[in-house]
Amino acid sequence: MAGNSFGKLFNLTTFGESHGVAIGGVIDGCPPNITLDLEAIQNEMNRRKPGQSSIVTQRKEPDEVKFLSGIFEGKTTGTPIGFIIENANQKSKDYSHIKDSYRPSHADYVYDKKYGHRDYRGGGRSSARETASRVVAGAIAKQVLKDIKINAFTSSVGDIFIDKPYQDLDFSKIESNAIRCPDESTAEKMIARVKEIRKQGDTIGGTITCVIKNVPVGLGEPVFDKLHADLGKAMLSINAVKGFEYGSGFCGAKMKGSEHNDLYNQDGTTKTNLSGGIQGGISNGMDIYFRVAFKPVATIMQNQDTIDKDGNIVEMQGKGRHDPCVVPRAVPIVEAMAAMVLADFYLLNKMY
Amino acid sequence: MAGNSFGKLFNLTTFGESHGVAIGGVIDGCPPNITLDLEAIQNEMNRRKPGQSSIVTQRKEPDEVKFLSGIFEGKTTGTPIGFIIENANQKSKDYSHIKDSYRPSHADYVYDKKYGHRDYRGGGRSSARETASRVVAGAIAKQVLKDIKINAFTSSVGDIFIDKPYQDLDFSKIESNAIRCPDESTAEKMIARVKEIRKQGDTIGGTITCVIKNVPVGLGEPVFDKLHADLGKAMLSINAVKGFEYGSGFCGAKMKGSEHNDLYNQDGTTKTNLSGGIQGGISNGMDIYFRVAFKPVATIMQNQDTIDKDGNIVEMQGKGRHDPCVVPRAVPIVEAMAAMVLADFYLLNKMY
Amino acid sequence: MAGNSFGKLFNLTTFGESHGVAIGGVIDGCPPNITLDLEAIQNEMNRRKPGQSSIVTQRKEPDEVKFLSGIFEGKTTGTPIGFIIENANQKSKDYSHIKDSYRPSHADYVYDKKYGHRDYRGGGRSSARETASRVVAGAIAKQVLKDIKINAFTSSVGDIFIDKPYQDLDFSKIESNAIRCPDESTAEKMIARVKEIRKQGDTIGGTITCVIKNVPVGLGEPVFDKLHADLGKAMLSINAVKGFEYGSGFCGAKMKGSEHNDLYNQDGTTKTNLSGGIQGGISNGMDIYFRVAFKPVATIMQNQDTIDKDGNIVEMQGKGRHDPCVVPRAVPIVEAMAAMVLADFYLLNKMY
Amino acid sequence: MAGNSFGKLFNLTTFGESHGVAIGGVIDGCPPNITLDLEAIQNEMNRRKPGQSSIVTQRKEPDEVKFLSGIFEGKTTGTPIGFIIENANQKSKDYSHIKDSYRPSHADYVYDKKYGHRDYRGGGRSSARETASRVVAGAIAKQVLKDIKINAFTSSVGDIFIDKPYQDLDFSKIESNAIRCPDESTAEKMIARVKEIRKQGDTIGGTITCVIKNVPVGLGEPVFDKLHADLGKAMLSINAVKGFEYGSGFCGAKMKGSEHNDLYNQDGTTKTNLSGGIQGGISNGMDIYFRVAFKPVATIMQNQDTIDKDGNIVEMQGKGRHDPCVVPRAVPIVEAMAAMVLADFYLLNKMY
């Protein structure tokens, strides 16, 4: 109820603040007898972790997952998988400047009003550091999903975007550049743009596209737990996300029915896929694809006026090492959340 | 788990197929001692019901709500509110043409594959008729919310859109025209466009914008149940929805942090509101606003090839009386879902 | 959250007050493609309904279930099954004597304090009439469970009890007498006792034993949702229940480990079954059996002093037609709740 | 869904196996701004831990709780409280004798059948070691509950029982002896009995009574989440529990209504309290009291025949240091579970 759990059958509960002792989580409902590929899990962690390239924050966090339960002799036991990730950087920083002041477009103000007491260091619970726990669970969910393949990538940074359909992209190139854009010439422009923005002490938004292949027909539960509704909630729960669209999305709202309808082939596949692989909230076997919008990171290296607890105007100066663009590090988070949503419906579908 | 319930503390479970005996629902968690305005509830039903204007489907459904429990001497008792809405039109239609064939971009195919047995008449459970039950619950949720005011309106039809910020609109004009657009000259253009589309036997998509005022600070539960994540899921669970964005939305993904940050006034309000009234998933007291994209209705009055159960090609001809544009009737549904999400967090917030 | 839903995968939500328009419920999660035996459902209703024999209340309620959805051409569709049971007796009674007074050992007082407003007629929501909806869902759950057989029976009334192990009883005799006790000579004594008590204007308690056969190994989810924990909650949620024990129960607390341990046969069955078919919260394939204690009905046909809303002493005189002993009519309710618990775990177990 | 979470608003998820790296849990929903008494928490841990007296297992586990999140500067922040308890004894034991064999009346067999793969060391997840995490959460729940006082004590061991009503007992004496029985002469007999049983290499069952004082009127949610139904489930989820009764319990099933009804005083209290402080599932302000039955520990220091995975008969010899009677160490667990149930309803009641 307090919002720190996600999923029904494949359930993740997370805990932890940015600068506490550790963050972590409990995965409840992972099926037994899965031989976990621990290296694959750590690899997902590395894709999210700070310091991985020159265009992300240079903070150092090893982000090593320590599993505490639910795995025995390399295989899942069906019991809850508890894990922690220690906060290496926890003691070093000076956060006195945000102790009593509210950073603009951050959660400081609302946390203070809602809870009356908060761990202000590095944003505490509202920090995107929490998403590291999601990546652990997502990496395990991917292993539950077997043949279902989830690929997310950076599709735009500011006003630079990939102008090709996803079918023309080579997903094996996603990890070949720091911005995680499979279109190499666009990737170069994006990277240049991020570097320029960082030089200005500013930040920039972007979008991530996610494509899911080999989805069986039948995942999703009408009427409230439509597959795309749960995917949407999952994405919107990621820090900095402002929008979600799937299939034709907002463009679909401009179209006519005669243009938008996906006609069937005799085998039940469709000739077009404006539906985005989902009809009536249930997967139809075609590719699922959706797009997620991220706002620019709120912490900028420029001076801004803000207020303190007592309503006094104070000058806030960006400090520390922050991401000029959150999108490349968010790619594995998008995949992780998608994997958890699918794992949930995948397990539930066994009931039918 | 099977997806027919929505909400935690203020919970709605719906049942019913388009052409069964009745649809209805149970609202569990409505606080006691609320003197219900039953006329206001029926009024919301009338905003959604077919046949209300010349640009919507001409089907006839009185859509009268019959309350069965939870209300005594005009006031809620805190016990579950059961209600039904009889299906007036249930017996008359001939649905043999869709019994064994799958309408393109409808849920027929996936329901058949998932469940193996379905009530095909009028779409059965996948019909938007189910949303009538949501409007009942939403109308009650609005009464729980007291001072919080929710206004949705049609912000675009096809490529015709309101080109003003919502602050320049007069919400009292929303109900003054059939398309539910508060900007009168735009409304006229939209209505003309819908009539033209209908004449072509076609349909068209559109968007709805929703603005919520007088929201107290503190609604929303990090990290997974962010206020906008639950709003997003609520909207995406409505039939035909393809996208959701709040605050700056997809435009925010093109912006720089220095442009996007909302600076504080001394009283904790913000000078701008690109955050859309939500920071870190928690309401900050500013207006909440979001936009929802609806695809064009899939049932068109034109012939289309499709397949039957056995994979044979069959010609499908649009029949019956359908909406050329779903958006005007979806306005009260968007409000209803928003009201339920807010009521949930409103009640939960008493814990703090 | 407000307590009107039961079950996870096989979920029932009930609504309705004793003297409102109707009671009813929604079953969400019933698998598709089950050919429902509607007669079997009504038969369960008849086992619970008033007026069925000379030793139960002589009120008249036909208790006919009207299904509104989720069933098409005789088979479940996997969509929610909505149903109502009209309250035939709703208008006739005079309840002014309990409008402002609190019947001893009834829920009147606590409902008034908790909710501030209640439907006092016939106990309203706190009336055991609500359990009729449970019997509907239980009767359907039984059909989901196929080979699993659930038999409950009256094992004691006051200090009269069956002094044989259940293995020596013929369950086909349960329905052969009004008290639902399969041991005929004990049944006669019980019936005589109830008649005597009724003549005194008094009421009497009793116990029900339930035996479940053909349970597959593996139902139940450690650590909190142990099979017997969910069975216990289910039973304790029935009106008038004061206790639950399974297997050796309270007697087991007096035993030594060397006496209590169930030793294995080579096929995994056990030589004894003090475990009651459940080990570590998971069914082990042996018979599940448990016992449920019911207090005497609180409404007696004798004068009692009580208080009104303002704390004044008032004399309360038992009126109307009430059960002298609730146990025979509770037998199908016990079975219904057991069936729902098992159906839940039965469906969940497909995940493994 | 997989059963490792308990509670709605005050929610605990636990993880961990007896001989894994660590056990622990996440408490989600603890209100903010509570100054935690960490010593009181550790004190509850010490009441449960092994080696605390001469009549419990002599295993050594320091059972120190390490909090990882949710507490800042000594006060709760409203964010999830993650904690771990390291397994000090994890590496040392030889469990080869139970690797492939099933201990009688233990969960080994059913875990193997259900999951196909289990951590057999010390019982793994089915070990009562898991309850240490519950004690942590319960100790925090007690601090949420403020004035509500929960006292559990040993009321019987084998056939030795306290023959006084709880009102005649001095709860301050509960901790004064190793068996946790407030009646000193009975305590002596119980302790002597346990020592005798241990000498025989055997074990013995017992009961715990729990009394809750200062409960406000209104806790509990009809109809399924009755206060006593949730208490019952909570107790039945504790290892080795076979039965639960509250108020008059199984004795009430022998009584007449005229004997059993609790008549009101003018202030709304009742002259008697056979209801056990709960009417219609809702607390009425009187003391809540209930009794819990524990079977004898299944591990005995005597030889028993059992079977291995392949159905071969093998001799099983009790090894290690086990409790001859689980009851004294279960007292704080009963209190912990009761505290969690009450905290849940206590928070929920703010809605009304």
mmCIF file of C-alpha atoms in Angstrom, chain B residues 212-349:
data_model
loop_
_atom_site.group_PDB
_atom_site.id
_atom_site.type_symbol
_atom_site.label_atom_id
_atom_site.label_comp_id
_atom_site.label_asym_id
_atom_site.label_seq_id
_atom_site.Cartn_x
_atom_site.Cartn_y
_atom_site.Cartn_z
ATOM 1 C CA ILE B 212 -7.330 18.640 -11.486
ATOM 2 C CA LYS B 213 -7.452 21.604 -9.138
ATOM 3 C CA ASN B 214 -7.304 22.042 -5.374
ATOM 4 C CA VAL B 215 -5.251 18.923 -4.796
ATOM 5 C CA PRO B 216 -3.661 18.856 -1.349
ATOM 6 C CA VAL B 217 0.101 18.331 -1.097
ATOM 7 C CA GLY B 218 1.065 14.751 -0.364
ATOM 8 C CA LEU B 219 -1.047 12.421 -2.511
ATOM 9 C CA GLY B 220 0.905 9.577 -4.122
ATOM 10 C CA GLU B 221 3.132 6.848 -2.771
ATOM 11 C CA PRO B 222 6.685 6.455 -3.918
ATOM 12 C CA VAL B 223 8.276 4.523 -5.409
ATOM 13 C CA PHE B 224 6.023 2.321 -7.520
ATOM 14 C CA ASP B 225 2.650 3.888 -6.796
ATOM 15 C CA LYS B 226 3.574 7.358 -7.908
ATOM 16 C CA LEU B 227 0.489 9.482 -8.375
ATOM 17 C CA HIS B 228 1.128 9.890 -12.102
ATOM 18 C CA ALA B 229 1.916 6.165 -12.500
ATOM 19 C CA ASP B 230 -1.464 5.247 -11.081
ATOM 20 C CA LEU B 231 -3.154 7.949 -13.160
ATOM 21 C CA GLY B 232 -1.364 6.585 -16.205
ATOM 22 C CA LYS B 233 -2.459 3.039 -15.550
ATOM 23 C CA ALA B 234 -6.018 4.233 -14.946
ATOM 24 C CA MET B 235 -6.115 6.047 -18.281
ATOM 25 C CA LEU B 236 -4.404 3.264 -20.215
ATOM 26 C CA SER B 237 -7.029 0.859 -18.894
ATOM 27 C CA ILE B 238 -9.727 2.774 -20.787
ATOM 28 C CA ASN B 239 -10.667 1.214 -24.124
ATOM 29 C CA ALA B 240 -8.850 2.671 -27.160
ATOM 30 C CA VAL B 241 -6.215 4.589 -25.186
ATOM 31 C CA LYS B 242 -2.731 4.556 -26.754
ATOM 32 C CA GLY B 243 -0.787 7.080 -24.709
ATOM 33 C CA PHE B 244 -0.549 9.148 -21.557
ATOM 34 C CA GLU B 245 1.574 12.150 -20.664
ATOM 35 C CA TYR B 246 1.456 14.558 -17.743
ATOM 36 C CA GLY B 247 2.913 17.985 -17.184
ATOM 37 C CA SER B 248 5.450 18.694 -19.917
ATOM 38 C CA GLY B 249 5.032 15.135 -21.197
ATOM 39 C CA PHE B 250 6.744 14.158 -24.431
ATOM 40 C CA CYS B 251 7.642 17.806 -25.039
ATOM 41 C CA GLY B 252 9.603 17.730 -21.805
ATOM 42 C CA ALA B 253 11.885 15.134 -23.365
ATOM 43 C CA LYS B 254 13.122 17.821 -25.760
ATOM 44 C CA MET B 255 13.859 20.404 -23.113
ATOM 45 C CA LYS B 256 16.864 21.442 -21.061
ATOM 46 C CA GLY B 257 16.893 21.333 -17.267
ATOM 47 C CA SER B 258 17.348 25.083 -17.074
ATOM 48 C CA GLU B 259 14.128 25.520 -19.052
ATOM 49 C CA HIS B 260 12.186 22.731 -17.393
ATOM 50 C CA ASN B 261 12.763 23.303 -13.684
ATOM 51 C CA ASP B 262 9.853 24.846 -11.794
ATOM 52 C CA LEU B 263 11.200 27.490 -9.449
ATOM 53 C CA TYR B 264 9.535 28.016 -6.096
ATOM 54 C CA ASN B 265 7.619 30.974 -4.795
ATOM 55 C CA GLN B 266 8.042 31.640 -1.116
ATOM 56 C CA ASP B 267 4.744 29.947 -0.277
ATOM 57 C CA GLY B 268 5.838 26.635 -1.817
ATOM 58 C CA THR B 269 3.879 27.106 -5.041
ATOM 59 C CA THR B 270 5.929 27.157 -8.228
ATOM 60 C CA LYS B 271 6.311 29.912 -10.820
ATOM 61 C CA THR B 272 5.846 27.482 -13.675
ATOM 62 C CA ASN B 273 4.257 24.035 -13.608
ATOM 63 C CA LEU B 274 6.002 21.804 -16.103
ATOM 64 C CA SER B 275 5.977 19.200 -13.335
ATOM 65 C CA GLY B 276 2.216 18.938 -13.826
ATOM 66 C CA GLY B 277 1.491 19.218 -10.125
ATOM 67 C CA ILE B 278 3.484 16.116 -9.202
ATOM 68 C CA GLN B 279 7.077 15.815 -8.003
ATOM 69 C CA GLY B 280 8.667 12.486 -7.174
ATOM 70 C CA GLY B 281 5.257 10.910 -7.591
ATOM 71 C CA ILE B 282 3.611 13.087 -4.933
ATOM 72 C CA SER B 283 1.199 15.968 -5.521
ATOM 73 C CA ASN B 284 2.735 19.355 -4.767
ATOM 74 C CA GLY B 285 -0.459 21.379 -4.582
ATOM 75 C CA MET B 286 -0.252 22.852 -8.098
ATOM 76 C CA ASP B 287 -2.752 21.871 -10.793
ATOM 77 C CA ILE B 288 -2.371 18.330 -12.017
ATOM 78 C CA TYR B 289 -2.845 18.055 -15.754
ATOM 79 C CA PHE B 290 -2.377 15.260 -18.224
ATOM 80 C CA ARG B 291 -3.279 14.251 -21.753
ATOM 81 C CA VAL B 292 -4.656 10.956 -23.033
ATOM 82 C CA ALA B 293 -4.497 9.704 -26.646
ATOM 83 C CA PHE B 294 -7.378 7.691 -28.122
ATOM 84 C CA LYS B 295 -7.064 5.729 -31.344
ATOM 85 C CA PRO B 296 -9.853 5.818 -33.931
ATOM 86 C CA VAL B 297 -12.705 3.390 -33.238
ATOM 87 C CA ALA B 298 -11.905 0.084 -34.946
ATOM 88 C CA THR B 299 -15.419 -0.571 -36.195
ATOM 89 C CA ILE B 300 -15.798 1.262 -39.495
ATOM 90 C CA MET B 301 -18.716 1.234 -41.948
ATOM 91 C CA GLN B 302 -16.490 0.017 -44.742
ATOM 92 C CA ASN B 303 -15.752 -3.475 -45.921
ATOM 93 C CA GLN B 304 -12.567 -5.065 -44.646
ATOM 94 C CA ASP B 305 -11.086 -8.489 -45.180
ATOM 95 C CA THR B 306 -10.457 -10.474 -42.063
ATOM 96 C CA ILE B 307 -10.166 -14.100 -40.925
ATOM 97 C CA ASP B 308 -12.424 -16.562 -39.179
ATOM 98 C CA LYS B 309 -11.546 -19.103 -36.508
ATOM 99 C CA ASP B 310 -10.172 -21.509 -39.045
ATOM 100 C CA GLY B 311 -7.970 -18.951 -40.737
ATOM 101 C CA ASN B 312 -10.207 -18.470 -43.762
ATOM 102 C CA ILE B 313 -10.401 -15.014 -45.310
ATOM 103 C CA VAL B 314 -13.866 -13.511 -44.819
ATOM 104 C CA GLU B 315 -15.277 -10.121 -45.650
ATOM 105 C CA MET B 316 -16.327 -8.113 -42.631
ATOM 106 C CA GLN B 317 -18.865 -5.361 -43.096
ATOM 107 C CA GLY B 318 -19.349 -2.750 -40.395
ATOM 108 C CA LYS B 319 -22.850 -2.966 -39.002
ATOM 109 C CA GLY B 320 -24.871 -1.307 -36.337
ATOM 110 C CA ARG B 321 -24.581 2.107 -34.802
ATOM 111 C CA HIS B 322 -21.085 3.010 -33.716
ATOM 112 C CA ASP B 323 -19.241 6.123 -32.644
ATOM 113 C CA PRO B 324 -17.325 7.902 -35.384
ATOM 114 C CA CYS B 325 -15.136 9.385 -32.628
ATOM 115 C CA VAL B 326 -14.972 7.994 -29.114
ATOM 116 C CA VAL B 327 -13.551 11.065 -27.489
ATOM 117 C CA PRO B 328 -16.631 13.070 -26.428
ATOM 118 C CA ARG B 329 -18.143 10.078 -24.637
ATOM 119 C CA ALA B 330 -14.753 9.241 -23.090
ATOM 120 C CA VAL B 331 -14.498 12.599 -21.311
ATOM 121 C CA PRO B 332 -16.572 11.478 -18.295
ATOM 122 C CA ILE B 333 -14.671 8.166 -18.212
ATOM 123 C CA VAL B 334 -11.339 9.977 -17.949
ATOM 124 C CA GLU B 335 -12.754 12.053 -15.101
ATOM 125 C CA ALA B 336 -14.138 8.958 -13.403
ATOM 126 C CA MET B 337 -10.841 7.104 -13.484
ATOM 127 C CA ALA B 338 -8.968 10.184 -12.261
ATOM 128 C CA ALA B 339 -11.457 10.566 -9.419
ATOM 129 C CA MET B 340 -10.956 6.964 -8.344
ATOM 130 C CA VAL B 341 -7.174 7.284 -8.314
ATOM 131 C CA LEU B 342 -7.350 10.447 -6.273
ATOM 132 C CA ALA B 343 -9.918 9.043 -3.841
ATOM 133 C CA ASP B 344 -7.595 6.137 -3.180
ATOM 134 C CA PHE B 345 -4.659 8.332 -2.288
ATOM 135 C CA TYR B 346 -6.879 10.809 -0.493
ATOM 136 C CA LEU B 347 -8.060 8.115 1.893
ATOM 137 C CA LEU B 348 -4.601 6.600 2.229
ATOM 138 C CA ASN B 349 -3.089 9.959 3.093
#
